[in-house]
Short mmCIF file of C-alpha atoms and ligand atoms in Angstrom, two decimals:
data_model
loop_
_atom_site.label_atom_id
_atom_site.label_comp_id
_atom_site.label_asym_id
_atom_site.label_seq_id
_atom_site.Cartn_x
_atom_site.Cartn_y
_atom_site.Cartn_z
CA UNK A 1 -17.49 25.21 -25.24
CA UNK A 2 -21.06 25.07 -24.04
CA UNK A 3 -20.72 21.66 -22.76
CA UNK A 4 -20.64 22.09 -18.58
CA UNK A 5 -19.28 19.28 -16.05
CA UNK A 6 -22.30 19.35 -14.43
CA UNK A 7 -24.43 18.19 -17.45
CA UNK A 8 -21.84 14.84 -18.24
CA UNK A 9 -22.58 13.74 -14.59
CA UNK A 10 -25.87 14.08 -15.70
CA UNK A 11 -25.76 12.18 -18.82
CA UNK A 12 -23.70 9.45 -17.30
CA UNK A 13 -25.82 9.29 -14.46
CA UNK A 14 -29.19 9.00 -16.51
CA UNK A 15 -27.31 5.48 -18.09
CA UNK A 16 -26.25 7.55 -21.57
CA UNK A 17 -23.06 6.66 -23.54
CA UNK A 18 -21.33 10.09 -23.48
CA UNK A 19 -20.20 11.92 -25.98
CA UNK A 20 -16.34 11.91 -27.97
CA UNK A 21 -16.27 15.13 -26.92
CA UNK A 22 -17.46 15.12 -23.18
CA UNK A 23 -15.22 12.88 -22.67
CA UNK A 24 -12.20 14.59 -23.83
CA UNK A 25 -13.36 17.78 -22.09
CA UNK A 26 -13.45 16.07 -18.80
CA UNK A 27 -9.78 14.58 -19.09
CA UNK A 28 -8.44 17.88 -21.04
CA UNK A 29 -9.73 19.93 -18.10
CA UNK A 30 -9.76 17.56 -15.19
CA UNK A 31 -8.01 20.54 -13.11
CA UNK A 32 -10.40 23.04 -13.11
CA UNK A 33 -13.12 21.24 -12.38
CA UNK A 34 -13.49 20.06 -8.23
CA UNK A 35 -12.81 17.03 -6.53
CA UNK A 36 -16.12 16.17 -5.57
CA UNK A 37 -17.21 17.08 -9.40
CA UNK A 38 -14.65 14.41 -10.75
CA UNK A 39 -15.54 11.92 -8.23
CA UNK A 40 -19.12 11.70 -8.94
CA UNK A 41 -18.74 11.29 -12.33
CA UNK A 42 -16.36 8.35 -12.03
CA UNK A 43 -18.72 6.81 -9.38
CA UNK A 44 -21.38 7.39 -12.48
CA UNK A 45 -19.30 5.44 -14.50
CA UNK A 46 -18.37 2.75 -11.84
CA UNK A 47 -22.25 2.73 -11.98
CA UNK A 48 -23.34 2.97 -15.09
CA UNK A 49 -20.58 1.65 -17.13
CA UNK A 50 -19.10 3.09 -20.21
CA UNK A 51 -18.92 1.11 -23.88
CA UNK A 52 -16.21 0.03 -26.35
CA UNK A 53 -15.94 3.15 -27.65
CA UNK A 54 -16.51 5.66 -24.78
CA UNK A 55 -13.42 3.47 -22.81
CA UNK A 56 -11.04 3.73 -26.15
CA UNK A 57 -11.98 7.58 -25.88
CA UNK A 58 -10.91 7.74 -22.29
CA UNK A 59 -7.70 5.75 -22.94
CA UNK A 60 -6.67 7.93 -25.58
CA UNK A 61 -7.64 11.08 -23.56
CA UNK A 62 -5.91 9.95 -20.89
CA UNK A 63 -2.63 8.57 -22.54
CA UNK A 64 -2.46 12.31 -24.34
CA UNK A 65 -2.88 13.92 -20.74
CA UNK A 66 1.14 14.28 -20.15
CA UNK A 67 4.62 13.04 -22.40
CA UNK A 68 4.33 10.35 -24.73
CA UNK A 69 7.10 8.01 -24.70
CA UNK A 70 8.51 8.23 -28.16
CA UNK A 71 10.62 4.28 -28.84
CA UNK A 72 9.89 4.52 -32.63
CA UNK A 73 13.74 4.41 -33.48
CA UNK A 74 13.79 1.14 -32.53
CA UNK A 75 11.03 0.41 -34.92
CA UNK A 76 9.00 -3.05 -34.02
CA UNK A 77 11.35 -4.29 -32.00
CA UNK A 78 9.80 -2.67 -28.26
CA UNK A 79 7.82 -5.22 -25.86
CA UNK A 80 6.62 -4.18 -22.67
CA UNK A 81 4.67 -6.46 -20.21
CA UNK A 82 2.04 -5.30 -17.55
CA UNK A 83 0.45 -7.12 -14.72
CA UNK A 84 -2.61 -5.92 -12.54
CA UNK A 85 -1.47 -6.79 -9.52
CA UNK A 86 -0.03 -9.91 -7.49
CA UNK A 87 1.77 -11.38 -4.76
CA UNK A 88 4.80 -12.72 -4.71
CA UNK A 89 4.79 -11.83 -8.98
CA UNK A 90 7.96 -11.09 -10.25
CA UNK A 91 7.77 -11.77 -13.56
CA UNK A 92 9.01 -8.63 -15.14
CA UNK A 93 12.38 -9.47 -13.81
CA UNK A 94 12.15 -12.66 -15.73
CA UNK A 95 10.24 -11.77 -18.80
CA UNK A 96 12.25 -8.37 -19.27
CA UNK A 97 15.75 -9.86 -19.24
CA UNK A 98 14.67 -12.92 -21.70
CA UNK A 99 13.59 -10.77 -24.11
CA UNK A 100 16.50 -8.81 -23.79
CA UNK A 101 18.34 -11.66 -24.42
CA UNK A 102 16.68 -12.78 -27.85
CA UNK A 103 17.34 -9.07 -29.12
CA UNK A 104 14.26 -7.82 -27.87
CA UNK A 105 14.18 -3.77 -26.60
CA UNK A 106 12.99 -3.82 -23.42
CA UNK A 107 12.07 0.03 -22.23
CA UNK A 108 10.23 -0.44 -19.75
CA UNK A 109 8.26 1.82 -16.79
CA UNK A 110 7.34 0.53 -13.64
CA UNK A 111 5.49 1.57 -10.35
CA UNK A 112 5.49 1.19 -6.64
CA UNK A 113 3.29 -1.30 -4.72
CA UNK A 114 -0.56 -0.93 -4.76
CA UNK A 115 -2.50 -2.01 -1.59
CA UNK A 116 -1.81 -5.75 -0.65
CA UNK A 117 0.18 -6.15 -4.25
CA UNK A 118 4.14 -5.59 -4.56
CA UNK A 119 5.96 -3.23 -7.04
CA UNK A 120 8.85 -3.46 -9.60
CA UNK A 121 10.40 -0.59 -8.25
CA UNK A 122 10.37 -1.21 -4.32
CA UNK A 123 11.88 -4.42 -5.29
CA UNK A 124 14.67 -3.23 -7.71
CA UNK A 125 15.58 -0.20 -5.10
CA UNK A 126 15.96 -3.42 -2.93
CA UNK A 127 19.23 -4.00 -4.38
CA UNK A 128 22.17 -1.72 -2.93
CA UNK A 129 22.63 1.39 -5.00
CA UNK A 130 19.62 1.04 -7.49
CA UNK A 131 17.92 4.31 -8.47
CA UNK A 132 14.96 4.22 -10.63
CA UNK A 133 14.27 7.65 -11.13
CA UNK A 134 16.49 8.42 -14.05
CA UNK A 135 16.52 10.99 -16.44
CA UNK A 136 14.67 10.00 -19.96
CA UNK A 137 18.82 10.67 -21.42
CA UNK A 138 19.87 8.22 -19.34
CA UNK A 139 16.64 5.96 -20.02
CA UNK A 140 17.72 5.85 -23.53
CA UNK A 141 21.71 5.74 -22.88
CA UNK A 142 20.79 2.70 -21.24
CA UNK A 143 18.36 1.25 -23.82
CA UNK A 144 21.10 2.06 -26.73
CA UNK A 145 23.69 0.50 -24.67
CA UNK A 146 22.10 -2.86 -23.31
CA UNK A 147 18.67 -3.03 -24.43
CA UNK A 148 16.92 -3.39 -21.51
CA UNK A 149 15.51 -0.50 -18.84
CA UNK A 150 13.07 -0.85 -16.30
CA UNK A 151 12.75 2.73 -14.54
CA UNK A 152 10.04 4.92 -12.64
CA UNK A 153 7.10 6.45 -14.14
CA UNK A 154 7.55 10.16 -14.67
CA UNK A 155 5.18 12.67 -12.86
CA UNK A 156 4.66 13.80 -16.87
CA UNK A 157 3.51 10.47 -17.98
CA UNK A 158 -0.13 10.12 -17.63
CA UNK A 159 -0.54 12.74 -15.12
CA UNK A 160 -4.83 12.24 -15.62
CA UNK A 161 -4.27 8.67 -14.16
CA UNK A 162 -2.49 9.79 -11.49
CA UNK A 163 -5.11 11.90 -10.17
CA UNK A 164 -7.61 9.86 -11.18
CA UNK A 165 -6.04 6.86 -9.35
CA UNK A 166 -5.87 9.28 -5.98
CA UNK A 167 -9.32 9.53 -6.21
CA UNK A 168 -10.68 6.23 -7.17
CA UNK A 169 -8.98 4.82 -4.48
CA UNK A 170 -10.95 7.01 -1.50
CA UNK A 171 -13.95 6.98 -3.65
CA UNK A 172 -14.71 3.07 -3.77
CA UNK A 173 -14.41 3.01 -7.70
CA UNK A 174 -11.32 1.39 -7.59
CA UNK A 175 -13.15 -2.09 -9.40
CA UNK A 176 -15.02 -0.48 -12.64
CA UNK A 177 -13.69 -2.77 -15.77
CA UNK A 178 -13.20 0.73 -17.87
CA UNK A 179 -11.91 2.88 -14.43
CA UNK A 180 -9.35 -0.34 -14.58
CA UNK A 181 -9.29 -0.25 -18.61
CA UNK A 182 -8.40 3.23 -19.68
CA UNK A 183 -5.80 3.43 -16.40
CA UNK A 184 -3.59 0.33 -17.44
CA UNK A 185 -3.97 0.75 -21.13
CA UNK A 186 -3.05 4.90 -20.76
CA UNK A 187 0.24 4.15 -19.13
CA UNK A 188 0.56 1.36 -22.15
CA UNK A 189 0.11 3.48 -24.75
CA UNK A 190 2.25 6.44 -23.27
CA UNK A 191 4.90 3.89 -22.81
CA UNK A 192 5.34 3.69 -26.29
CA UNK A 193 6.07 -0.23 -26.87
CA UNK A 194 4.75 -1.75 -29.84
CA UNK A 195 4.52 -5.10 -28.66
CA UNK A 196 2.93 -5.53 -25.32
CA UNK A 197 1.26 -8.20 -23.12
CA UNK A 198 -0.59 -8.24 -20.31
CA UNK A 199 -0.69 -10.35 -17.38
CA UNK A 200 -4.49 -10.06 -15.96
CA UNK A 201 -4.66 -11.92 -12.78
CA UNK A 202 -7.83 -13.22 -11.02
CA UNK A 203 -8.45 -14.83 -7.46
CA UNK A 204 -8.48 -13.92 -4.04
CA UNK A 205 -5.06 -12.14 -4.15
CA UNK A 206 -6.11 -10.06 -7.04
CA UNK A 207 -8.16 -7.16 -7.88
CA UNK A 208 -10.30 -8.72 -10.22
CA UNK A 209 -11.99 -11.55 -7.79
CA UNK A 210 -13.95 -13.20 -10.37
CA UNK A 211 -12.70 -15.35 -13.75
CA UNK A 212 -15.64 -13.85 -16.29
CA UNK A 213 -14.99 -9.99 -15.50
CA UNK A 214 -11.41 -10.67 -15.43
CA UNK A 215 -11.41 -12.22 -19.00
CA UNK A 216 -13.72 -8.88 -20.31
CA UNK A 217 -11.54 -7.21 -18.96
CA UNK A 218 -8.99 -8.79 -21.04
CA UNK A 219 -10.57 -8.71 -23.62
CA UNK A 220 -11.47 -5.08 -22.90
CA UNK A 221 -7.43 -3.96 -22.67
CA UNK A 222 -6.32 -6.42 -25.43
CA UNK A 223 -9.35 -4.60 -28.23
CA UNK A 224 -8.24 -1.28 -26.63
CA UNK A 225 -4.49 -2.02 -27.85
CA UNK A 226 -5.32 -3.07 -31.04
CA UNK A 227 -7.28 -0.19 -31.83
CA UNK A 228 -4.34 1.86 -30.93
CA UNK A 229 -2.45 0.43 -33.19
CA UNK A 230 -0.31 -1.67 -31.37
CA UNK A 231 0.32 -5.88 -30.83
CA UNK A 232 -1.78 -6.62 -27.30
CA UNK A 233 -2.27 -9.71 -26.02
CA UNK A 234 -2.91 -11.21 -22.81
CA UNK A 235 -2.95 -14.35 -20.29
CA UNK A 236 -5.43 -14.23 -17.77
CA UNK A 237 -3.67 -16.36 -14.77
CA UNK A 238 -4.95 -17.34 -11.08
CA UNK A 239 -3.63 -15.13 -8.30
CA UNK A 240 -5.13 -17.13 -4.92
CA UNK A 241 -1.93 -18.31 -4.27
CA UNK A 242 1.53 -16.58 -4.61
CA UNK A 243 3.00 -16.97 -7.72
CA UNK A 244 6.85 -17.48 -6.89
CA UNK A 245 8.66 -18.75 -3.47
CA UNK A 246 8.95 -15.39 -2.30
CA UNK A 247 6.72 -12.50 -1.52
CA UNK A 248 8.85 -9.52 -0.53
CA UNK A 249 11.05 -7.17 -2.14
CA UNK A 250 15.33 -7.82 -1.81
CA UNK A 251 13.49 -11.65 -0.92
CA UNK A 252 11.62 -12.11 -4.22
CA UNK A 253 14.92 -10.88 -5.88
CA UNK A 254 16.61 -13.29 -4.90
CA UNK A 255 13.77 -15.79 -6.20
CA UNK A 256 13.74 -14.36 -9.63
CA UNK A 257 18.04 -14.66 -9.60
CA UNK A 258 17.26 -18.27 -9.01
CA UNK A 259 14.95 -18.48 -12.02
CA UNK A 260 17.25 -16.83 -14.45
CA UNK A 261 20.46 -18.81 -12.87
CA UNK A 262 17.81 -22.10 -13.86
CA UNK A 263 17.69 -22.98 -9.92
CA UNK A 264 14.19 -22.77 -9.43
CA UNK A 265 11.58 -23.47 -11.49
CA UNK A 266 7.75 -23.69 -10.90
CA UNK A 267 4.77 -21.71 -11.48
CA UNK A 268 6.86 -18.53 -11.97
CA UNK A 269 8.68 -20.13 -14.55
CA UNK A 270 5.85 -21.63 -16.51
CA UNK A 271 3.79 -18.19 -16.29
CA UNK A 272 6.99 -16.22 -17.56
CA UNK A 273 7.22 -18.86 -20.17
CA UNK A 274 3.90 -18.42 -21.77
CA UNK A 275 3.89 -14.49 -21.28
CA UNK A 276 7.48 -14.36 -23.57
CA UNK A 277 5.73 -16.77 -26.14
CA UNK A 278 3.01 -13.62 -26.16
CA UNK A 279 6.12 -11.88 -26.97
CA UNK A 280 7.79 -13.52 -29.79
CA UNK A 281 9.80 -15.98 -27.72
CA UNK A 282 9.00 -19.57 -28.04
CA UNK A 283 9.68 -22.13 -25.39
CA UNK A 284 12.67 -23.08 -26.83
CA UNK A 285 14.23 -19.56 -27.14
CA UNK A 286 13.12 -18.91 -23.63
CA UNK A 287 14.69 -22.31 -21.69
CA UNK A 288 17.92 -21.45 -24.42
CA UNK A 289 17.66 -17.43 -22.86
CA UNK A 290 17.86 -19.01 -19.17
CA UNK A 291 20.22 -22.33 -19.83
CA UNK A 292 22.72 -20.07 -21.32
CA UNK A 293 22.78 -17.62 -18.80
CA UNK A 294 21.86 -14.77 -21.14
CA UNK A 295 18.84 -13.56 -19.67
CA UNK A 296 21.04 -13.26 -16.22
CA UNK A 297 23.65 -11.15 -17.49
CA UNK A 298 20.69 -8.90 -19.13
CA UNK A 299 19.64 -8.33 -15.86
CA UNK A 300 23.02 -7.97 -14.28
CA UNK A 301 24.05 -5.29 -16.56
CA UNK A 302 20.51 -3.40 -16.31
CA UNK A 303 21.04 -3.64 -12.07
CA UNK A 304 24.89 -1.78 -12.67
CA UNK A 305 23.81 0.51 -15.12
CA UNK A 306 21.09 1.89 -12.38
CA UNK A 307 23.53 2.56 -10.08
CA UNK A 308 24.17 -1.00 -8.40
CA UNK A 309 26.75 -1.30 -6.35
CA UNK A 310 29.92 -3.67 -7.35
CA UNK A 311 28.35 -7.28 -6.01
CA UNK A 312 24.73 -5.98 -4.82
CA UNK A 313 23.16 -8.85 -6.51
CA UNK A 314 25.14 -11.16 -3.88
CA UNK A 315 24.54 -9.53 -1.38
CA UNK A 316 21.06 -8.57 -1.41
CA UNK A 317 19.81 -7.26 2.08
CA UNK A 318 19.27 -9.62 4.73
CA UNK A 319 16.58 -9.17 7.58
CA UNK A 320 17.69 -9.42 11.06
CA UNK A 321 15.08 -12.03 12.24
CA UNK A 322 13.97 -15.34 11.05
CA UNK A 323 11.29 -17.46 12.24
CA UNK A 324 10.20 -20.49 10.57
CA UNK A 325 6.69 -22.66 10.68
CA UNK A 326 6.22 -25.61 10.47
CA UNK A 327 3.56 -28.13 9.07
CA UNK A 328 0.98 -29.13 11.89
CA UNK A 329 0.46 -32.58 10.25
CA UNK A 330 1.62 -34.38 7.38
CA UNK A 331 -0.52 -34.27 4.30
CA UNK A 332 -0.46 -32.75 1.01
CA UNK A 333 -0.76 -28.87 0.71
CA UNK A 334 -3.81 -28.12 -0.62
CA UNK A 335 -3.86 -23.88 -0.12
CA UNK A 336 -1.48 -21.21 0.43
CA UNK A 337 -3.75 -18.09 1.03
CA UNK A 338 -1.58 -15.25 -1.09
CA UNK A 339 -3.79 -12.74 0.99
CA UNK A 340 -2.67 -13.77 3.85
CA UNK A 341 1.04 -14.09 3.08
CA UNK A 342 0.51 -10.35 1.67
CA UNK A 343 -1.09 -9.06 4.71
CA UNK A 344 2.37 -10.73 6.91
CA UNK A 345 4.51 -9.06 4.49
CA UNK A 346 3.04 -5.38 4.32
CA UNK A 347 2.49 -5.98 8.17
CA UNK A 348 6.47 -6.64 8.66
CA UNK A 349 7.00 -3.55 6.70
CA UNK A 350 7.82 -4.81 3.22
CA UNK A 351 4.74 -2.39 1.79
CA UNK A 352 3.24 0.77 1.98
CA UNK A 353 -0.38 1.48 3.66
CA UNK A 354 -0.27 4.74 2.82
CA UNK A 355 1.90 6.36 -0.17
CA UNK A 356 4.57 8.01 2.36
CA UNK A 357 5.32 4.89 3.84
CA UNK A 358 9.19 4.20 4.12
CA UNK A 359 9.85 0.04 3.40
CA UNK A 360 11.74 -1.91 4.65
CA UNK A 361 13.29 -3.96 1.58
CA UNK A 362 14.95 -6.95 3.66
CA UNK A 363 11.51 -8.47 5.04
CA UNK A 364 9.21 -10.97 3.46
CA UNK A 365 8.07 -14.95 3.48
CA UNK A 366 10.16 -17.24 1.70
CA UNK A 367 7.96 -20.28 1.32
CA UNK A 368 9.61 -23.69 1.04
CA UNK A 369 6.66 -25.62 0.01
CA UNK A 370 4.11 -25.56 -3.21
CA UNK A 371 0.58 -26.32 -3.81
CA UNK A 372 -0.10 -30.12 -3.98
CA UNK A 373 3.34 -30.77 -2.34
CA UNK A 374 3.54 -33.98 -0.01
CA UNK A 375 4.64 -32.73 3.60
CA UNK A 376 5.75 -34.31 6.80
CA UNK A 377 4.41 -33.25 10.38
CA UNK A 378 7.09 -30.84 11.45
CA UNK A 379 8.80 -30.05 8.01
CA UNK A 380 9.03 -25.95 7.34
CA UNK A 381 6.29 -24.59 5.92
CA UNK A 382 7.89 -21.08 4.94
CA UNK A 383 10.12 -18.68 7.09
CA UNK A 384 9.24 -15.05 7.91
CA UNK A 385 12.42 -12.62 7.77
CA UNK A 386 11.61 -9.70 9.93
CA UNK A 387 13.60 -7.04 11.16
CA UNK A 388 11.94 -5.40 14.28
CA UNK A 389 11.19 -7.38 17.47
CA UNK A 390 7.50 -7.71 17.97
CA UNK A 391 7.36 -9.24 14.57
CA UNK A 392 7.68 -12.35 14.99
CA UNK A 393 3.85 -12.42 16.17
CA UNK A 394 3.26 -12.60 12.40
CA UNK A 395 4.38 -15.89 12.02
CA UNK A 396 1.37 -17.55 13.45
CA UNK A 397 -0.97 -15.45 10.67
CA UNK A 398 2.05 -16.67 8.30
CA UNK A 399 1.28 -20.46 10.00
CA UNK A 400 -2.83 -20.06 9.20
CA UNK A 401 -1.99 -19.36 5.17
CA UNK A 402 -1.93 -23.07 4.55
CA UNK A 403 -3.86 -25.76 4.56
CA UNK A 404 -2.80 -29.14 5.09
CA UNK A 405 -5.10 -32.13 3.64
CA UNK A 406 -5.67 -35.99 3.71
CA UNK A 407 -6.42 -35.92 0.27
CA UNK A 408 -3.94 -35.18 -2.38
CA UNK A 409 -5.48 -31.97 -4.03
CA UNK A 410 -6.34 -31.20 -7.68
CA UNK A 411 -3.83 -27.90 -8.31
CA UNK A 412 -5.28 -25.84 -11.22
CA UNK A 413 -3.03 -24.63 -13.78
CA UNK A 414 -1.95 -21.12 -13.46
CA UNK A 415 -2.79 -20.17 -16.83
CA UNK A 416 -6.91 -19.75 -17.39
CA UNK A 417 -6.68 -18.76 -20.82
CA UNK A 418 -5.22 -16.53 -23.62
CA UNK A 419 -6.73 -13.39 -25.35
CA UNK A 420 -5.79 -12.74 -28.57
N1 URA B 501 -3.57 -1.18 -12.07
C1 URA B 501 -3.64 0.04 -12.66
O1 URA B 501 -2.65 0.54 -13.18
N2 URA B 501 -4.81 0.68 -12.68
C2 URA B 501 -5.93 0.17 -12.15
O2 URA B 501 -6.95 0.81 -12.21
C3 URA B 501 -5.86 -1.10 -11.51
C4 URA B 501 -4.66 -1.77 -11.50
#
């Protein structure tokens, strides 16, 4: 191959569409070539930008980098669900189980928290005795058995990403539409599910600030899927607030139990509602999946077959500390900044800064009021649960999250649109 590194910087760099073939050299060989080499090429394409067909290369190359997830025994019946990032977003744990519920095979891989966003797995290893690092034989044993799995992300699945990711991060070219593309649609396509739907989130708490580059980018996954061969859709859905009562990881637990036990409803609800009708699930099969209490024991019996211990899901770890605030004035809530409410959380330990970062899983914000909600001077606002004393400092950041109006505010709906 006469092609060198050195002359695809070039080409990208000059504002050229590069080649099939450059591009799989690039992913094929990331390893040999060095770190500063990789990075200026994705800064190039952070730059420069890459086209339909140049990301669907990428993708491809990059879902082909490590193991492909093999679910075609269970023919068309796979659905996975990915969102790019949220706070206070547990949807999986309501969408997942649902699914499960109307005979749906849920097989599902996961990761850890991102920057100010939470992740699946910090909050299932939340629950006493959870392990998500199973073997792909007991992946399966548990698909076979119950029909529903969420688990870690093997270091063989999409290994290119992984890199990539590490360097994208320290390299400012976190926020390229195909950098973002090609990483979320790799791990889709190496996850094997037929039928998938994403969950692209714009606002202040979300990667994608602003509405029009979040629905290309859409638009950009959904065509990506399709190409592939597989049934993509997704919802593109505001992020400037947090989307459940809870931002945390044992803490927003507990919030999605009270979803599928039909206790609490909401924006979570609605949002997990529309992203099952994606699915196959109509509104009717999904209030019958929760009313029933189906889509609870789905997620029961996927906590016990990771290793929960006999009545985790009751007793879900508690922080040591509690301090509530309070509203300053009465009015109507007009903002709860989901930035801020991140920033307490990862602050009181309940994320990582950097990747070695230990958790802790009990702390969090439970909020106790929602956007356009009517509110008396004095009535709790939300309550931080921390666990180390200095903490409690927090709460007044927690405190400057919302805003109290005169005016009864116009709430926009959660859902922006749909991409088909
Ligand atoms: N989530 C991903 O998996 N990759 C990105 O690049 C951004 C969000």
């Amino acid at each position: 191959m006469s092609m060198k590194i050195t002359d695809i910087i070039a080409e990208k760099r000059h504002g050229n569409a590069l080649c099939d073939e450059a591009i799989r050299l690039w992913i094929d060989r990331l390893e040999d070539f060095a770190d500063y080499q990789n990075s200026a090429l994705l800064m190039a394409i952070a730059m420069g930008g890459m086209d339909a067909r140049e990301t669907l290369t990428l993708t491809d190359a990059m879902a082909h980098s490590g193991d492909m997830l093999d679910l075609s025994r269970y023919g068309d019946a796979t659905v996975d669900k990915h969102s790019t990032g949220g706070v206070g977003d547990g949807t999986s744990f309501i969408v997942m189980p649902v699914m499960a519920a109307t005979g749906k095979i849920c097989a599902k891989l996961s990761g850890r928290g991102l920057g100010h966003t939470g992740g699946t797995l910090d909050k299932l290893e939340s629950i006493d005795g959870v392990h998500t690092d199973i073997s792909e034989e007991r992946f399966f044993e548990i698909v076979d058995d119950i029909g529903i799995v969420i688990a870690g992300q093997t270091a063989q699945l999409c290994p290119a990403d992984k890199y990539l990711y590490a360097l994208r991060d320290v390299t400012a070219t976190v926020d390229s539409m195909p950098l973002i593309a090609a990483s979320v649609m790799s791990k889709k396509l190496a996850a094997g599910a037929k039928n998938i739907v994403l969950d692209v989130k714009t606002g202040r708490g979300a990667f994608m600030k602003d509405e029009n580059d979040a629905k290309t980018l859409a638009r950009t996954m959904v065509d990506i899927g399709r190409r592939s061969g597989r049934n993509v859709s997704a919802l593109v859905t505001t992020m400037d607030m947090p989307l459940e009562s809870a931002v945390g990881n044992a803490i927003e637990v507990r919030s999605a139990l009270d979803v599928l036990s039909g206790r609490e409803r909401g924006d979570v609800y609605e949002v997990a509602k529309a992203l099952c009708a994606q699915l196959g699930a109509d509104g009717e099969a999904f209030d019958r999946a929760i009313a029933s209490g189906a889509a609870y024991e789905k997620f029961e019996q996927m906590i016990y077959a990771l290793g929960g211990k006999p009545g985790c899901l009751q007793n879900l770890p508690q922080s040591k500390y509690k301090k509530t605030v309070f509203a300053p004035k009465s009015g109507y809530i007009s903002d709860i900044n989901a930035m801020t409410v991140a920033s307490v959380t990862l602050d009181a330990g309940g994320g990582r800064r950097v990747k070695e970062d230990a958790i802790l899983p009990e702390v969090g914000v439970k909020l106790h009021v929602a956007a356009g909600g009517r509110v008396d001077k004095g009535q709790p606002l939300a309550t931080l649960h921390y666990s180390r004393v200095g903490d409690e400092e927090l709460a007044q950041r927690l405190a400057s999250a919302f805003v109290v109006s005169d005016e009864k505010p116009i709430v926009r709906d959660r859902i922006v649109c749909k991409v088909e």
